[in-house]
Coordinates of C-alpha atoms and ligand atoms in Angstrom, one line a residue:
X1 CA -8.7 -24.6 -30.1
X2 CA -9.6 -24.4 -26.6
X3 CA -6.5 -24.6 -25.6
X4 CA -6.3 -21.1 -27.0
X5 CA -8.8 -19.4 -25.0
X6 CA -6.8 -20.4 -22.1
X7 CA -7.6 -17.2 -19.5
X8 CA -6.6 -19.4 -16.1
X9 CA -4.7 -22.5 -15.5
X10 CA -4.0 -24.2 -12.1
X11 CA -6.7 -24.2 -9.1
X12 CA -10.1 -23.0 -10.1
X13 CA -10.0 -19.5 -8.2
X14 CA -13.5 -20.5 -6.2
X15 CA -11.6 -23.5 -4.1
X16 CA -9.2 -20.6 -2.8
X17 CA -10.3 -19.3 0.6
X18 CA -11.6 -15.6 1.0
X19 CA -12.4 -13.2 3.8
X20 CA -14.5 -12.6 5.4
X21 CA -15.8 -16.6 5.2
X22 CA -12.5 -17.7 6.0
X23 CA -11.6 -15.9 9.1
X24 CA -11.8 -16.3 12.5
X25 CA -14.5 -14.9 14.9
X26 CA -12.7 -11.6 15.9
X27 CA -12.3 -11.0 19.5
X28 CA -13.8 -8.0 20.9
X29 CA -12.0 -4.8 19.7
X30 CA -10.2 -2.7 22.4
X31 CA -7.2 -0.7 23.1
X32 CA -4.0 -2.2 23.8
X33 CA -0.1 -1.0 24.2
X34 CA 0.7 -2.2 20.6
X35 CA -2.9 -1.4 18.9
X36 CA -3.9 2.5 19.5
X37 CA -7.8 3.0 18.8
X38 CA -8.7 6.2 17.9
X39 CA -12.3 5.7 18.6
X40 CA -14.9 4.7 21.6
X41 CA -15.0 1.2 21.2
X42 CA -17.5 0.7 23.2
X43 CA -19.9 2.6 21.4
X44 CA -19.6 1.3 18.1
X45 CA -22.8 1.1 16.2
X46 CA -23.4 -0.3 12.9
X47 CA -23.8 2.6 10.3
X48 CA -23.3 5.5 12.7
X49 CA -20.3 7.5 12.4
X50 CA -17.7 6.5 15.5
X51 CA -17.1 8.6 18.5
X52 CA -13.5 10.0 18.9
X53 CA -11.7 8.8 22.0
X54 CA -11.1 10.7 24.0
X55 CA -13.9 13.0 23.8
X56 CA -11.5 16.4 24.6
X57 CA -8.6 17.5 21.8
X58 CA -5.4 15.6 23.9
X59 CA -2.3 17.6 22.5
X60 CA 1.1 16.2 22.1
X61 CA 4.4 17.2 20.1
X62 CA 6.7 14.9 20.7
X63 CA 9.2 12.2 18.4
X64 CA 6.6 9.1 18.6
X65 CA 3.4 10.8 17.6
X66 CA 2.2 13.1 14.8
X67 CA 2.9 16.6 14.9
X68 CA -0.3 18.0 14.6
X69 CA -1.4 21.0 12.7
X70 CA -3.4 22.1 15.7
X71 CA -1.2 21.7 18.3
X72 CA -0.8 24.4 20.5
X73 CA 3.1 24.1 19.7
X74 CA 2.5 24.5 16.1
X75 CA 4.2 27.6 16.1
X76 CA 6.1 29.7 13.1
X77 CA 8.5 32.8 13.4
X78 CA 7.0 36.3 12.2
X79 CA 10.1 38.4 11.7
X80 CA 9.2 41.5 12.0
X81 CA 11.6 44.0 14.1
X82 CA 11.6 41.3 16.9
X83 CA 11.1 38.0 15.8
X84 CA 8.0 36.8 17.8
X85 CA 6.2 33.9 16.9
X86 CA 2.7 33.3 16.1
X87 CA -0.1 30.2 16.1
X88 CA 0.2 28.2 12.6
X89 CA -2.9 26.8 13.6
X90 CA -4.5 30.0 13.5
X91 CA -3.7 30.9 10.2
X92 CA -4.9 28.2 8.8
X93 CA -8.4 28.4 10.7
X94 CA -8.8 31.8 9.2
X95 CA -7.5 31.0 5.7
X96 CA -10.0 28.4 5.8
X97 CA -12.8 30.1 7.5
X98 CA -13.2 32.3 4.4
X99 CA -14.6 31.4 1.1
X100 CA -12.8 29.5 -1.9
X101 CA -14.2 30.6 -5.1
X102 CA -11.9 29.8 -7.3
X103 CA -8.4 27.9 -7.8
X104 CA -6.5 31.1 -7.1
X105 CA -8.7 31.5 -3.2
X106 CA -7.4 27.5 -2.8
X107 CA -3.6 28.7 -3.7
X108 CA -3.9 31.9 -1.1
X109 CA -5.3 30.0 1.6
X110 CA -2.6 27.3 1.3
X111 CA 0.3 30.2 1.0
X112 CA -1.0 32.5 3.9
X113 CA 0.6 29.3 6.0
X114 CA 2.8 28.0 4.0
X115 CA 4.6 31.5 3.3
X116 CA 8.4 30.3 2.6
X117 CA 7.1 28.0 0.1
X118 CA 5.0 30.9 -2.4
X119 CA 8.0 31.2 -4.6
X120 CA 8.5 27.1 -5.1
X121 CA 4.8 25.8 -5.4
X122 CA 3.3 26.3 -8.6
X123 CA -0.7 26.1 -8.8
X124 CA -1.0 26.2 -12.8
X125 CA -2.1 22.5 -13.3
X126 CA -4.9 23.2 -10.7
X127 CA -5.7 26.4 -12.0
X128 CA -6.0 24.6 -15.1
X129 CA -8.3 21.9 -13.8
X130 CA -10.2 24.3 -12.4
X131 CA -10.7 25.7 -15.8
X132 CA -10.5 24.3 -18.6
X133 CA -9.7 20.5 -17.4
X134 CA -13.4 20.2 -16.0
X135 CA -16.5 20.2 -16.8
X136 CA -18.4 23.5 -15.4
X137 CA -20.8 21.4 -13.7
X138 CA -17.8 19.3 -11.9
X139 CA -16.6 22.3 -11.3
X140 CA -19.2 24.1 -9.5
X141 CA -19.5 21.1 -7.4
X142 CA -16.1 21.0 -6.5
X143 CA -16.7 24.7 -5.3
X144 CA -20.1 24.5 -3.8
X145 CA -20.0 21.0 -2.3
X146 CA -16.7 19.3 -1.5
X147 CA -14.4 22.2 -1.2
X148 CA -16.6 23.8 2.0
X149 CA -16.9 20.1 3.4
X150 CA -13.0 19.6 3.4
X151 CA -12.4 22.8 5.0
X152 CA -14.8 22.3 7.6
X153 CA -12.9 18.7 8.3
X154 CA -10.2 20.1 8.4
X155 CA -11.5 23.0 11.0
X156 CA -13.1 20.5 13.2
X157 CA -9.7 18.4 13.2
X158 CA -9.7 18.8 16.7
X159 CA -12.6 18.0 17.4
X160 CA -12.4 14.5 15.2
X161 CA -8.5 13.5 15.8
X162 CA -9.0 13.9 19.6
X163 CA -6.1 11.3 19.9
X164 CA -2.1 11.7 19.2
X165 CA -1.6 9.7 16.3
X166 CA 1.6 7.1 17.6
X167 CA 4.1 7.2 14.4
X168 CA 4.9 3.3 13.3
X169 CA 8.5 3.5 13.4
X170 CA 11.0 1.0 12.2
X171 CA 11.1 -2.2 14.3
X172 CA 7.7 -1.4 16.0
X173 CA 4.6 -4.0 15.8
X174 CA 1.9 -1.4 16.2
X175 CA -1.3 -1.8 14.9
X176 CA -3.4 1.7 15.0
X177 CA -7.4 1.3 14.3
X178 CA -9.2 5.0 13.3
X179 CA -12.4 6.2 11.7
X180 CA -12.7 6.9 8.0
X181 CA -14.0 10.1 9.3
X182 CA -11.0 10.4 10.8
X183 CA -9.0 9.8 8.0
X184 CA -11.2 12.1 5.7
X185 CA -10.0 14.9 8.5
X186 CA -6.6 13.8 8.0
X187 CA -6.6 13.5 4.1
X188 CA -8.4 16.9 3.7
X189 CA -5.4 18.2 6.1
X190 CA -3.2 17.0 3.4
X191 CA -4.9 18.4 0.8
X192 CA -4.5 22.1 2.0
X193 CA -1.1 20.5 3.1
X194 CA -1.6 21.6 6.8
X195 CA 0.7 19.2 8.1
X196 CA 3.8 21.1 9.7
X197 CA 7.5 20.2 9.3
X198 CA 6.1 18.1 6.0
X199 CA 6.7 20.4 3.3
X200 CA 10.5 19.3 2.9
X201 CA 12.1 15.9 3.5
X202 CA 15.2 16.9 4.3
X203 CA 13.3 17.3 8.3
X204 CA 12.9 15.2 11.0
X205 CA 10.6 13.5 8.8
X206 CA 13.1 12.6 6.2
X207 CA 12.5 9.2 6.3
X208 CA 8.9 9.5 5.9
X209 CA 6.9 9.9 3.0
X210 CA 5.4 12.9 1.6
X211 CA 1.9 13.4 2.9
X212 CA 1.0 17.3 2.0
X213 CA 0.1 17.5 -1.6
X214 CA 2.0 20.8 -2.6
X215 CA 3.0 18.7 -5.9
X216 CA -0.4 18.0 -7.0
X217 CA -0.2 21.3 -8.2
X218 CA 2.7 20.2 -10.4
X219 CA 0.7 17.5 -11.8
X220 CA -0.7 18.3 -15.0
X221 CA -3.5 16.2 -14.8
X222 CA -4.0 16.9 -10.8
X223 CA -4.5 12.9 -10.6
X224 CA -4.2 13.4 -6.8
X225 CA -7.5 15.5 -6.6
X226 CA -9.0 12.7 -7.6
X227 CA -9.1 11.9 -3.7
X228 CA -11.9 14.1 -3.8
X229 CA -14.0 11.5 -4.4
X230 CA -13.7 10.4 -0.5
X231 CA -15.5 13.7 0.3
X232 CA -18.3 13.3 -2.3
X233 CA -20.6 11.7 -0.1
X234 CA -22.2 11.4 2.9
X235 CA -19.8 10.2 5.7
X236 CA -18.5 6.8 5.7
X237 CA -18.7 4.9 9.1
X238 CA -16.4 2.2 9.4
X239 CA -13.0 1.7 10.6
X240 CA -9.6 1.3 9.3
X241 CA -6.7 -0.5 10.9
X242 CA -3.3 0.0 10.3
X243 CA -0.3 -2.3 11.1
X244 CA 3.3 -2.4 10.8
X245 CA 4.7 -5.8 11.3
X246 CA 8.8 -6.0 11.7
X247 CA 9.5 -9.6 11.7
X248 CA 12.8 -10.9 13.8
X249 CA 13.1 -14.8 12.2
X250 CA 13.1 -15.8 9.1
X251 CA 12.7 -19.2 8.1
X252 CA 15.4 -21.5 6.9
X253 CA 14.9 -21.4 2.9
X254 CA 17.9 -23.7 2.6
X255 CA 16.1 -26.9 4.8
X256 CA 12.7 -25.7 4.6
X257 CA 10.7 -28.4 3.9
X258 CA 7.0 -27.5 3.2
X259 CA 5.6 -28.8 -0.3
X260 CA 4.4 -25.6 -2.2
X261 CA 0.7 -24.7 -1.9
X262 CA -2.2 -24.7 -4.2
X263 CA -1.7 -21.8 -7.4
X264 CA -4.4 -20.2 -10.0
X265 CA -2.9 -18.1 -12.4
X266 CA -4.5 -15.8 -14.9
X267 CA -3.4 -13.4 -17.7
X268 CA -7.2 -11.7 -17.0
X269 CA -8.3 -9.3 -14.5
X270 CA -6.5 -7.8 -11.7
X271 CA -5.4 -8.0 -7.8
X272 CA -8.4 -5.7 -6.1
X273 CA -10.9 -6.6 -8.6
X274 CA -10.5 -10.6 -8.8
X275 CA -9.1 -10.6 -5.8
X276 CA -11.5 -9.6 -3.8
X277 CA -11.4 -11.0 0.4
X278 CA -7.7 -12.1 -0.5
X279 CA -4.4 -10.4 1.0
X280 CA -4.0 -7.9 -1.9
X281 CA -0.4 -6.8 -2.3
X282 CA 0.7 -3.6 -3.2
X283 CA 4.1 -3.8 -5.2
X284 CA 5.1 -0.7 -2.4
X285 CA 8.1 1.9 -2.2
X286 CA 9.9 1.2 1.0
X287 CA 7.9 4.5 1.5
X288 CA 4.5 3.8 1.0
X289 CA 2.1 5.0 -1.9
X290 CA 5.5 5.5 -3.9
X291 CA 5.2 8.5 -5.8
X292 CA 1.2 9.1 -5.0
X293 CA 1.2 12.6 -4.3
X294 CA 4.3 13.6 -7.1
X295 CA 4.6 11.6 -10.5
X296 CA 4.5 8.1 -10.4
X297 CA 1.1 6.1 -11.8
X298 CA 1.3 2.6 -11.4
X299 CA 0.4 0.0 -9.2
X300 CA 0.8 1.4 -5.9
X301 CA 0.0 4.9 -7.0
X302 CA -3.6 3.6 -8.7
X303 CA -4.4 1.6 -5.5
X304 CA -3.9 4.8 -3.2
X305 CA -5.8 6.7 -5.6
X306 CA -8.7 4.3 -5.6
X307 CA -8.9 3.4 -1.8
X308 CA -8.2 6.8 -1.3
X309 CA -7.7 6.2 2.7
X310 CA -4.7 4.1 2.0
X311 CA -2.8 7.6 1.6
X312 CA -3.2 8.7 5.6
X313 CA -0.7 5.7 6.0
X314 CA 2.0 8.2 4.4
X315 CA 1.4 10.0 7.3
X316 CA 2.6 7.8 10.0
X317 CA 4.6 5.2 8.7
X318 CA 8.1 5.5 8.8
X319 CA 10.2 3.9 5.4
X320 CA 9.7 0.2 5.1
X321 CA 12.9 -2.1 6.2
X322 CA 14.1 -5.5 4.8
X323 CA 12.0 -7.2 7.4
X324 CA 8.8 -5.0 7.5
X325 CA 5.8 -4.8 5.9
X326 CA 2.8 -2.7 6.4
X327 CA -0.9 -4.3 6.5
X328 CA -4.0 -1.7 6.2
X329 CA -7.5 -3.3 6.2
X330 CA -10.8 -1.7 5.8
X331 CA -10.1 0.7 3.0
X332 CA -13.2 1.5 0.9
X333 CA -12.7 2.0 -2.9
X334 CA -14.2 5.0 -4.3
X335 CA -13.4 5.2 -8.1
X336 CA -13.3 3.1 -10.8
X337 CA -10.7 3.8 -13.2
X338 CA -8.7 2.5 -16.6
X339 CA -5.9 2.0 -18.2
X340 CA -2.4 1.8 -16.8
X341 CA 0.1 4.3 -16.1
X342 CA 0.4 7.4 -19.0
X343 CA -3.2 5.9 -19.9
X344 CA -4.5 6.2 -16.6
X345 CA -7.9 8.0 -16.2
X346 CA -10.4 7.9 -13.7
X347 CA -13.6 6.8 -14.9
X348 CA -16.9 6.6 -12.3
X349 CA -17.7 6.7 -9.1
X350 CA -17.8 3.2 -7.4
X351 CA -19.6 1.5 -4.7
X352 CA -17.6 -0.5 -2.9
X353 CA -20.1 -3.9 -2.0
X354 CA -16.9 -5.6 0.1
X355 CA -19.1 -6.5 3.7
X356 CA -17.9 -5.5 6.6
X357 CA -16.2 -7.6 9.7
X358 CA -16.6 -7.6 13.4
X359 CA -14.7 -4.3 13.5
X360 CA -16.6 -1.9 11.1
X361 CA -14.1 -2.5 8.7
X362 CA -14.6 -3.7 4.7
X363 CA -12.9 -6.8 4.6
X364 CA -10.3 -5.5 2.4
X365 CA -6.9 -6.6 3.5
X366 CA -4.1 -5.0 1.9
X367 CA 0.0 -5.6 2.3
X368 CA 2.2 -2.9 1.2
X369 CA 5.6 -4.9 0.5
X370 CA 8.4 -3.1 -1.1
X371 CA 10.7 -5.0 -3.9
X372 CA 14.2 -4.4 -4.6
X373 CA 15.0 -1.9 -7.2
X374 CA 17.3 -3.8 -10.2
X375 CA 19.3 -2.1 -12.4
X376 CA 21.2 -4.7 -13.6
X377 CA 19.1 -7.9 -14.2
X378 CA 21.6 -10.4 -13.1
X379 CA 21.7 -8.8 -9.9
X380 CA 18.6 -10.5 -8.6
X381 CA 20.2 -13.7 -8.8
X382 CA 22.2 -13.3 -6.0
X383 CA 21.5 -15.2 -3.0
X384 CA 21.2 -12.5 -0.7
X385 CA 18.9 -10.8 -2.8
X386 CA 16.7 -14.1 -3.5
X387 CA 16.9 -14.3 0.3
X388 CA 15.7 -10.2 0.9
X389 CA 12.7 -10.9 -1.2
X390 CA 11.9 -14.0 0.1
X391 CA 12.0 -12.7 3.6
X392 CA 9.6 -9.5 2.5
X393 CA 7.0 -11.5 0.8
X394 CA 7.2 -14.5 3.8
X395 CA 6.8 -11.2 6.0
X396 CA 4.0 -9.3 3.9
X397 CA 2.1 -12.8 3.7
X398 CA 3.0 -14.5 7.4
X399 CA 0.7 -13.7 10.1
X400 CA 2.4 -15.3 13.4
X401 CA -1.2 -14.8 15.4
X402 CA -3.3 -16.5 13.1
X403 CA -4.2 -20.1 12.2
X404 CA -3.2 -20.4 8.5
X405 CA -6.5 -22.2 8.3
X406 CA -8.6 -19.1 9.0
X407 CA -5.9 -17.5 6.2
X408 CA -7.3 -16.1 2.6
X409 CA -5.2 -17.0 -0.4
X410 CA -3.0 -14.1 -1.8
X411 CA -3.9 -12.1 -4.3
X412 CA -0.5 -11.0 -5.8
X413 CA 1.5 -10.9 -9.5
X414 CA 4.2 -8.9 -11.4
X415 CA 5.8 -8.1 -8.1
X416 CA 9.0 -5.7 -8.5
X417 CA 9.2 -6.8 -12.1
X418 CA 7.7 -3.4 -13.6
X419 CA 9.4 -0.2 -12.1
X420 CA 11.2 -1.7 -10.2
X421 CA 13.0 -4.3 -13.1
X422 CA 12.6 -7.8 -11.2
X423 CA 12.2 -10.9 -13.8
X424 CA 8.8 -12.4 -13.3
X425 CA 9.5 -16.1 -13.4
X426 CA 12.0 -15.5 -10.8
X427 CA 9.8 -13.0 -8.3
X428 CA 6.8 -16.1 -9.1
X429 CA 8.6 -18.9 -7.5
X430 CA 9.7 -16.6 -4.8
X431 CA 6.4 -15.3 -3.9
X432 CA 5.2 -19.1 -4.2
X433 CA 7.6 -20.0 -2.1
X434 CA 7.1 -17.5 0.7
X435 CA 3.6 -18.4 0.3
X436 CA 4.0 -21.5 0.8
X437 CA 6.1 -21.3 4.0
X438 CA 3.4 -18.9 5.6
X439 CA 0.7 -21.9 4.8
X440 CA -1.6 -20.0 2.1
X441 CA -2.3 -20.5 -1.6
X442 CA -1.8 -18.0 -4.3
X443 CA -3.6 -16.2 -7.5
X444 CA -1.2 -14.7 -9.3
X445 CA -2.6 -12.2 -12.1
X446 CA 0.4 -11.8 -14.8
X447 CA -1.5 -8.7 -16.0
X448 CA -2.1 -10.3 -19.8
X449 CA 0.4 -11.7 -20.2
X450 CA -0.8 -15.2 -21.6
X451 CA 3.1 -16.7 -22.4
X452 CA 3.9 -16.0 -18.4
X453 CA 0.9 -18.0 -17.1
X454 CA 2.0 -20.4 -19.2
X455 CA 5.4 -21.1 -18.4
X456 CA 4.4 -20.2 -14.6
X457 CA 1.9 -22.6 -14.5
X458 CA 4.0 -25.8 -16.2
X459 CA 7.0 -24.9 -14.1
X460 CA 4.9 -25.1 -11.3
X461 CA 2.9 -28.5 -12.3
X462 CA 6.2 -29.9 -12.4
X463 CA 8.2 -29.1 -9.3
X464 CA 4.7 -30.5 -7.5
X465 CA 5.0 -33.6 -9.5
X466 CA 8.3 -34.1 -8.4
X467 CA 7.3 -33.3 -5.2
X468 CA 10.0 -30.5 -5.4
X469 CA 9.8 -28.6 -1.6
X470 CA 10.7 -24.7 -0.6
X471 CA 14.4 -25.5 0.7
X472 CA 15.3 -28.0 -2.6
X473 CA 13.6 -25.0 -4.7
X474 CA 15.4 -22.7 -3.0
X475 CA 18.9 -25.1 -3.5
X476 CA 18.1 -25.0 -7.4
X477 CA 17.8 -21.4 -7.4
X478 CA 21.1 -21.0 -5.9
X479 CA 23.1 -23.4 -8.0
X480 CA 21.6 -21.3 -10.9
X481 CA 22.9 -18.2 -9.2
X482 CA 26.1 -19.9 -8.8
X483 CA 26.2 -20.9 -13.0
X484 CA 25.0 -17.6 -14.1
X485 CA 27.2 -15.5 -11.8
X486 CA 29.9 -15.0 -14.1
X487 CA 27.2 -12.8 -16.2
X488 CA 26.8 -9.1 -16.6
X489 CA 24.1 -10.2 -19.1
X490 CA 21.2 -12.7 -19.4
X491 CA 23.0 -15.8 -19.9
X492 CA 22.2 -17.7 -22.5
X493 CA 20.1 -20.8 -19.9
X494 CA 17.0 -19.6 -19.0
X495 CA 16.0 -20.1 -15.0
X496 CA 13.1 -22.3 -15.8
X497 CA 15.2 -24.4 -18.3
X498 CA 18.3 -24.8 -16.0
X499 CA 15.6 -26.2 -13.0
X500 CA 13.8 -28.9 -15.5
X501 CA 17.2 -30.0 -16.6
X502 CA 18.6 -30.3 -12.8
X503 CA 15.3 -32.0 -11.7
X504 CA 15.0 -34.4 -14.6
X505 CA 18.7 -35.6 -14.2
X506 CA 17.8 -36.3 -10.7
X507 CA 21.0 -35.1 -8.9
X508 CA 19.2 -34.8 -5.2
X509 CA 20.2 -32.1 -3.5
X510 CA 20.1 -33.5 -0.4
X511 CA 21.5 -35.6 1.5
X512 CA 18.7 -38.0 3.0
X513 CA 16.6 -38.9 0.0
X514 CA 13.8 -39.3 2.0
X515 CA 11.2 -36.4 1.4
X516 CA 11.6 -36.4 -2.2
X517 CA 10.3 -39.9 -2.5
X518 CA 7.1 -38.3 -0.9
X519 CA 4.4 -38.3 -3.1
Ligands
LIG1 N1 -3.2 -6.2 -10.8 C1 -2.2 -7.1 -11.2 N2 -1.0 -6.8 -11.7 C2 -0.7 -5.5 -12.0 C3 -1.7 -4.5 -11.6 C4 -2.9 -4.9 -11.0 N3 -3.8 -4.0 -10.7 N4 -1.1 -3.4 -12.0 C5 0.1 -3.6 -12.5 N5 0.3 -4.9 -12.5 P1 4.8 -1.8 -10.7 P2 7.2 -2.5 -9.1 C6 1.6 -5.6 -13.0 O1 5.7 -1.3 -11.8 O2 8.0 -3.0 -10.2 C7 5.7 2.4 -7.7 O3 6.1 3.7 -7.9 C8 2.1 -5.1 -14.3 O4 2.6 -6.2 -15.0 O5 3.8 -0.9 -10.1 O6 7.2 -3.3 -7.8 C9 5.9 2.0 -6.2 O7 5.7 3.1 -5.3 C10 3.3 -4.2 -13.8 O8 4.3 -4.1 -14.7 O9 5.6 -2.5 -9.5 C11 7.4 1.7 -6.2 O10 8.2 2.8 -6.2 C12 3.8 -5.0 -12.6 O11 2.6 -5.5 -12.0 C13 7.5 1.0 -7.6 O12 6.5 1.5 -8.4 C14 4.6 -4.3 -11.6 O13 4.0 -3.1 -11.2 C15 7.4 -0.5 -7.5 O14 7.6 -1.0 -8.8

């Protein structure tokens, strides 16, 4: 009978290590070529809102920064009889200067700037919000309270985002550390979709992701106002640091020979909640936050809309490649919410308790790492597609810097194996064994789903019993590949079942015998 109640199996979760009582002392923060800090570091003060650096509005409109919606070049054609050119940035000061009363004032001040796109944006599911979707109260307190604080953000935005914003481009390692004031300025930006050449991704931001939010207006339940929530109270003061790390070497999965590290699995709870102090991954879009500010709900569209700050990253980050990932830690979550996808709904307000580390940050680490997108299932099988995903996760979970000691555990599950059409027991032993060559354990949430922990777990118990390491997994895993190529369907020997019966027949992979008789 207790067998039944089973909710976790493997390492009790409290023996895995968590930040911040894992980590290292962190050195003194300051500026460096490949780690831009927005802020005066020098005078950071516990609970006081950080100084910009540099103190005066430094303008820039160039390929590797941000193209500002107050730069000075921020410029759009009037055609009139001559065309002659006027200040975007003006506009949008005096759209926002004036008063918004209602949905329709929000729609107006966002077309007086945005003129070519009055015909294609349509504000009905905020109008409706704003109506009947709300309760008055909520209402009036949209209006009255966060509304005017937004557009004052966004009017002092150059007096808060003093700095140009560097853009993390593909094969860049840069780190960028800024304010959560900053990034309200910046999210409120969003929100009256300031930012200029964003409103169409056919630009020179094509292979960025969206970061104005013209389509919350197509979302019928406006789930991307729920942002709002960022604004509600008084200003946060701690920092957020943002880093894109583009790896050049990968191990060797074939002759890797680490032994697979400690594993708690659970059909209960979830990554952020359980999770907490662990390296939390978000099952990303090679552009990050996925479909946030259009359709999608899931995973990495209910983390951005929680931690609300995680959406700036759409801003600056440039599509994820094979061998990228992007890490964002200090983000403070601000709602609480439930249910899953079409059931989604926000639910309270929440106060984030995470403490904070040596750099004003909550010691919330987060990896955006971007599956592959199946269509057919046997595709996954392939080794080159075993190796892609093994090479992501070794590079969302691998920090070259940093002792593996002073590591948390990650805090990861279903991986790729929801939109994206992975098979879970597959995208498990990866992650594991990506884990296991960066040096850190894993809790893996399977998201209810008791028969997975199950098999998970025993399939795991048994390749450390037989002392099974990354490279033979890895061999196994291929041989499979190799049997089940001929199918366009799922063939008819399961994964799991094909490795028991390979193991248990003893044919040793390799050639010297000696690490398997390792115990
Ligand atoms: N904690 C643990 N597991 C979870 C949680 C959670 N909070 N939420 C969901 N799961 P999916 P993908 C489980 O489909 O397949 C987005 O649009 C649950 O079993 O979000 O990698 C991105 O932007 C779920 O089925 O990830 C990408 O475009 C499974 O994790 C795309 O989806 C997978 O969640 C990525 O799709």
């Amino acid at each position: 009978a207790e067998q039944k109640e089973q909710e976790w199996l493997g390492t009790p979760i409290k023996e895995l290590r968590r930040m911040p009582q894992c980590g290292q002392s962190l050195p003194h923060l300051r500026a460096t070529d490949n780690h831009k800090v927005l802020i005066r570091t020098d005078l950071l003060k516990d609970g006081q809102v950080p100084h910009p650096y540099p103190s005066k509005y430094r303008d820039s409109w160039d390929d590797m920064t941000v193209k500002m919606p107050c730069s000075e070049k921020n410029l759009f054609p009037v055609e009139n009889e001559v065309i002659v050119v006027q200040s975007r940035w003006e506009l949008i000061r005096t759209a926002l200067e004036g008063e918004c009363k209602s949905s329709l004032d929000i729609r107006d001040a966002i077309l007086s700037y945005n003129t070519v796109h009055a015909k294609r944006w349509d504000f009905t599911a905020l109008n409706y919000l704003c109506t009947e979707g709300m309760e008055n109260e909520e209402v009036q307190h949209l209006f009255n309270v966060t509304l005017p604080k937004m557009m004052k953000l966004v009017l002092n935005t150059r007096k808060i985002c003093t700095q140009p914003i560097p853009l993390l481009k593909t094969r860049m390692n840069q780190s960028l550390t800024m304010s959560q004031e900053q990034i309200a300025c910046l999210l409120a930006n969003a929100f009256f979709c300031t930012f200029p050449r964003r409103n169409s991704r056919k630009s020179e931001y094509a292979n960025y992701p969206e970061i104005n939010f013209y389509r919350y207006c197509l979302l019928f339940s406006g789930v991307a106002l729920e942002t709002r929530y960022i604004f509600c109270r008084s200003m946060p003061t701690g920092l957020v640091t943002f880093t894109r790390q583009s790896l050049s070497g990968f191990p060797k999965w074939e002759s890797s020979k680490k032994q697979l590290t400690r594993l708690h699995i659970t059909c209960k709870g979830t990554i952020e909640d359980e999770g907490y102090g662990m390296l939390q991954v978000d099952f990303a879009n090679r552009l990050v936050g996925g479909g946030v500010t259009g359709m999608g709900l899931v995973q990495e569209e209910i983390r951005f809309i929680v931690n609300p700050e995680l959406m700036v990253s759409r801003l600056f980050t440039e599509a994820l490649d094979h061998n990228e990932c992007l890490i964002i830690t200090g983000t403070e979550q601000y709602s609480k919410y439930s249910g899953y996808a079409e059931s989604f709904r926000w639910k309270a307000n929440h106060k984030d308790e995470i403490p904070i580390d040596g750099w004003q940050r909550r010691c919330t680490e987060i990896v955006a790492v971007d599956a592959l997108k199946y269509r057919n299932f046997m595709e996954q099988f392939q080794p080159e597609k075993m190796i892609r995903e093994l090479n992501k996760a070794y590079c969302g979970f691998m920090r070259p810097a940093v002792n593996p000691e002073n590591l948390s555990a990650v805090a990861t599950g279903n991986w790729g194996c929801g939109a994206f059409g992975g098979d879970t027991r597959l995208k498990a032993l990866l992650q594991l064994m990506a884990a296991s060559e960066a040096g850190r354990d894993v809790a893996y949430f399977t998201f209810g789903d008791e028969e997975l922990m199950r098999d998970v777990n025993a399939m795991y118990r048994f390749l450390k019993d037989k002392c099974v390491t990354v490279g033979t997994l890895y061999f196994y895993l291929k041989q499979y590949s190799n049997v089940v190529s001929k199918h366009f369907q799922r063939p008819n020997i399961s994964l799991y079942g094909y490795i028991y019966d390979k193991v248990n027949t003893n044919m040793d992979p390799e050639p010297s015998p000696s690490d398997s008789n390792l115990t």
